[in-house]
C-alpha positions in Angstrom: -26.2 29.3 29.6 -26.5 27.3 32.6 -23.8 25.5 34.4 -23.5 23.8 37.5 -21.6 25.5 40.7 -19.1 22.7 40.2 -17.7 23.9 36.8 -17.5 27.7 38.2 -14.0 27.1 39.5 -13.1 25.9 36.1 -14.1 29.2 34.0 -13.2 31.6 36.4 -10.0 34.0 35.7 -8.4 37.1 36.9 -10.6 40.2 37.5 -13.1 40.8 39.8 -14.9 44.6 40.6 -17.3 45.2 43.4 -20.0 47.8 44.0 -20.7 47.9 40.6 -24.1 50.0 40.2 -24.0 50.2 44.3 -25.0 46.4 45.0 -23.5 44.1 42.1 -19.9 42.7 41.6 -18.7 41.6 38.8 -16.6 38.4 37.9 -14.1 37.8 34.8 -14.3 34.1 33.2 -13.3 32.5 30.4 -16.8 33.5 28.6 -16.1 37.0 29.6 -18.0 39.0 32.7 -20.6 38.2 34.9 -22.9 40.0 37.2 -24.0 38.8 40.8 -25.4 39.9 43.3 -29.2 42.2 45.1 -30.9 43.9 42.3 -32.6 47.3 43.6 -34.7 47.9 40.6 -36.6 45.9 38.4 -35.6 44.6 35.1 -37.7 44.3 32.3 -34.8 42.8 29.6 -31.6 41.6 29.3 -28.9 41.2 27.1 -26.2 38.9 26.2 -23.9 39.4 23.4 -21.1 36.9 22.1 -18.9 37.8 19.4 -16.4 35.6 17.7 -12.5 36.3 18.6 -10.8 36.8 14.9 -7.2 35.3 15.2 -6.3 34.8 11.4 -2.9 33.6 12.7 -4.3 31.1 15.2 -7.0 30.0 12.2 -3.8 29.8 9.7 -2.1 27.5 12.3 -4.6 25.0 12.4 -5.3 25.0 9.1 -2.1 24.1 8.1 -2.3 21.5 11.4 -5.2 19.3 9.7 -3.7 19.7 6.3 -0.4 18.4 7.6 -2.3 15.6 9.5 -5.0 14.2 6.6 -4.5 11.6 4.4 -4.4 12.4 1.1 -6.6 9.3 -1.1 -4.5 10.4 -4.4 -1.9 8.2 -5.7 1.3 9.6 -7.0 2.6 7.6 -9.6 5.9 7.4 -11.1 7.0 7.1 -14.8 7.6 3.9 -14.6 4.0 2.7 -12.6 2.2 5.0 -15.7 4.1 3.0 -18.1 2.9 0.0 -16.4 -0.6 0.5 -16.1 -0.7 2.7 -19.9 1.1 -1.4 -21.5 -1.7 -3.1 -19.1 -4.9 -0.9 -20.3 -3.8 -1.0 -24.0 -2.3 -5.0 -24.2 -4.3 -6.9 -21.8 -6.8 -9.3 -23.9 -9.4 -12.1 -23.3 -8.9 -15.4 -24.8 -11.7 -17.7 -26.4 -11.7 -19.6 -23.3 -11.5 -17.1 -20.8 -7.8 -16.3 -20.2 -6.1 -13.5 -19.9 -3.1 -12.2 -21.4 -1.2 -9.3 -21.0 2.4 -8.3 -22.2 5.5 -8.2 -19.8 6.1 -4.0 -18.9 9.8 -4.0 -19.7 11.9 -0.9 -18.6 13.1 1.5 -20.2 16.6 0.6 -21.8 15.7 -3.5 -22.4 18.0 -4.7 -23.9 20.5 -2.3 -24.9 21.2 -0.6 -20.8 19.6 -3.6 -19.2 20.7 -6.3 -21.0 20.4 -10.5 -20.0 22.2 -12.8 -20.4 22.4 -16.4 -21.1 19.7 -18.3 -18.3 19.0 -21.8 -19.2 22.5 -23.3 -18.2 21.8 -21.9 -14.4 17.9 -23.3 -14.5 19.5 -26.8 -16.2 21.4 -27.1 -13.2 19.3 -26.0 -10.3 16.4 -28.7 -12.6 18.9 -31.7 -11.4 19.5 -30.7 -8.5 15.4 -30.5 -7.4 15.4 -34.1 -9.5 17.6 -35.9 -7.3 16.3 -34.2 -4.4 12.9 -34.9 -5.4 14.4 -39.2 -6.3 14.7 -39.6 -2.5 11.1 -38.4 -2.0 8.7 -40.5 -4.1 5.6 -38.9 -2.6 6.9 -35.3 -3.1 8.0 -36.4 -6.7 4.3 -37.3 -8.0 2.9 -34.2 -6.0 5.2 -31.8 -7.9 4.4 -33.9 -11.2 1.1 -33.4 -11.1 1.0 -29.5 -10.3 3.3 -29.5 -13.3 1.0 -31.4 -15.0 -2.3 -29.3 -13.9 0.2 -25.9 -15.9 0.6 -27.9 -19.2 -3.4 -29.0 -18.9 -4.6 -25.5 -17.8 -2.2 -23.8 -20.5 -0.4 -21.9 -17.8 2.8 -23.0 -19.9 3.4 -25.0 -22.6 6.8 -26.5 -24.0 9.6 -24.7 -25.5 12.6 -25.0 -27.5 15.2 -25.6 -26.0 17.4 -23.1 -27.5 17.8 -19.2 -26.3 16.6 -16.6 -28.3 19.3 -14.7 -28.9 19.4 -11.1 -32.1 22.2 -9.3 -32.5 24.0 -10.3 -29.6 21.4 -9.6 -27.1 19.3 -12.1 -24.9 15.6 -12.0 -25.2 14.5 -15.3 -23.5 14.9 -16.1 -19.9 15.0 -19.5 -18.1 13.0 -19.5 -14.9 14.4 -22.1 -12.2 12.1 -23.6 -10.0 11.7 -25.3 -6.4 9.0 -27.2 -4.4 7.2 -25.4 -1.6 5.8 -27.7 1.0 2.5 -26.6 3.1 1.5 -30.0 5.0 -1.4 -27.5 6.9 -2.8 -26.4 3.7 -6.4 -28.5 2.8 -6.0 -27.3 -1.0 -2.4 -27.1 -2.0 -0.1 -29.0 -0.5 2.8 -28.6 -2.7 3.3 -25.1 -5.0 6.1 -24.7 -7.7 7.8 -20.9 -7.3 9.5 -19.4 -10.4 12.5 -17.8 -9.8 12.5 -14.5 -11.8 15.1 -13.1 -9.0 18.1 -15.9 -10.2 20.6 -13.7 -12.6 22.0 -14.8 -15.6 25.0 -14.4 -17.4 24.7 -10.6 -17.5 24.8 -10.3 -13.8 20.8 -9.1 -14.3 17.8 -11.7 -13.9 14.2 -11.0 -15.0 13.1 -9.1 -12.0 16.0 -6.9 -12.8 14.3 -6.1 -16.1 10.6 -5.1 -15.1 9.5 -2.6 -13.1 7.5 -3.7 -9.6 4.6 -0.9 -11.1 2.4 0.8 -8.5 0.7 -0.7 -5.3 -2.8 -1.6 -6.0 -3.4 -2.5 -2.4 -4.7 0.4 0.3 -2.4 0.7 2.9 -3.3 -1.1 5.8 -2.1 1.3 8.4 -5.2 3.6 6.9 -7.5 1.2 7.2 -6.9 -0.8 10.4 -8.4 0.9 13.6 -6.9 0.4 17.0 -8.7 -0.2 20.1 -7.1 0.2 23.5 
């Protein structure tokens, strides 16, 4: 190894012998011990040997350090998120003309723990509301009219009756209210309708309150964003 004078300083430690063999000294450092100094005789070879400190407690330390620290790529998934995605692989379907349709993942306990209750009388009323709202706005009015328009062409919903479905007691329909979302900025949509599967009925639950939220698909964006300072 050869290093310049400037980084002897650095590796230099306690220990230092002189007269060694009459003319040498010798000189601890972090690599271990050097020899300097007028050689009398001649010397045909020379050795250096390096041997590898074994510290299983240091190497147990920092293998548990960069365990600790990695990122572990498995998902954990609940019982819930596996029912999710088990209903998802064994109901999801393609239609004729491309569609797809897949069954809503209820939890566990629909309707008997979890029950709902009646909906449409709360979406009836917050419907008027947005309609005379939407009377004072002509221009808003014919925008949301023709999104709603675009669903029924497009088969994203279709009319119903106007009657809950009700068995035993027990609510198995659900009224969605909706509201107008304005996006002047936006160059494709404009106006967008949201659903409001959060609104409770009767029961004190709403929709949300039925299905589970299933697993992230996304990757975490902490792990994939890099920093530069």
């Amino acid at each position: 190894m050869v290093i310049g004078s400037d980084i002897t300083p650095q590796i230099l430690v306690q220990g230092l012998h002189h007269n060694v063999c009459g003319t040498l000294m010798t000189q601890n450092t972090i690599f271990g011990w050097i020899l300097s100094g007028p050689i009398a005789e001649k010397i045909s070879t020379f050795f250096t040997c390096v041997t590898e400190s074994q510290n299983d407690s240091l190497n147990s330390l920092l293998r548990k350090f960069w365990e600790q620290e990695e990122v572990s790529t498995e998902k954990t998934l609940s019982e819930d998120d596996k029912r999710c995605e088990k209903l998802y692989r064994s109901t999801t379907i393609r239609q004729a003309e491309g569609c797809y349709m897949v069954k809503l993942p209820f939890k566990e306990g629909v309707p008997d723990k979890i029950a709902l209750g009646h909906s449409r009388l709360g979406a009836q009323l917050q419907y008027l509301s947005i309609e005379r709202s939407l009377e004072k706005r002509p221009e808003l009015k014919h925008k949301y009219a023709e999104v709603l328009d675009e669903y029924l062409a497009m088969d994203h919903m279709a009319p119903t009756s106007s009657r809950e479905v009700i068995n035993e007691g027990k609510y198995f329909s659900f009224y969605l209210p909706h509201h107008a979302v304005l996006k002047p900025d936006s160059k494709t949509t404009k106006v967008r309708v949201v659903f409001n599967a959060s609104k409770n009925s009767h029961s004190g639950n709403s929709l949300n309150d039925a299905l589970p939220t299933g697993p992230v698909l996304q990757n975490d964006l902490m792990l994939i964003i890099q920093v530069c300072f």
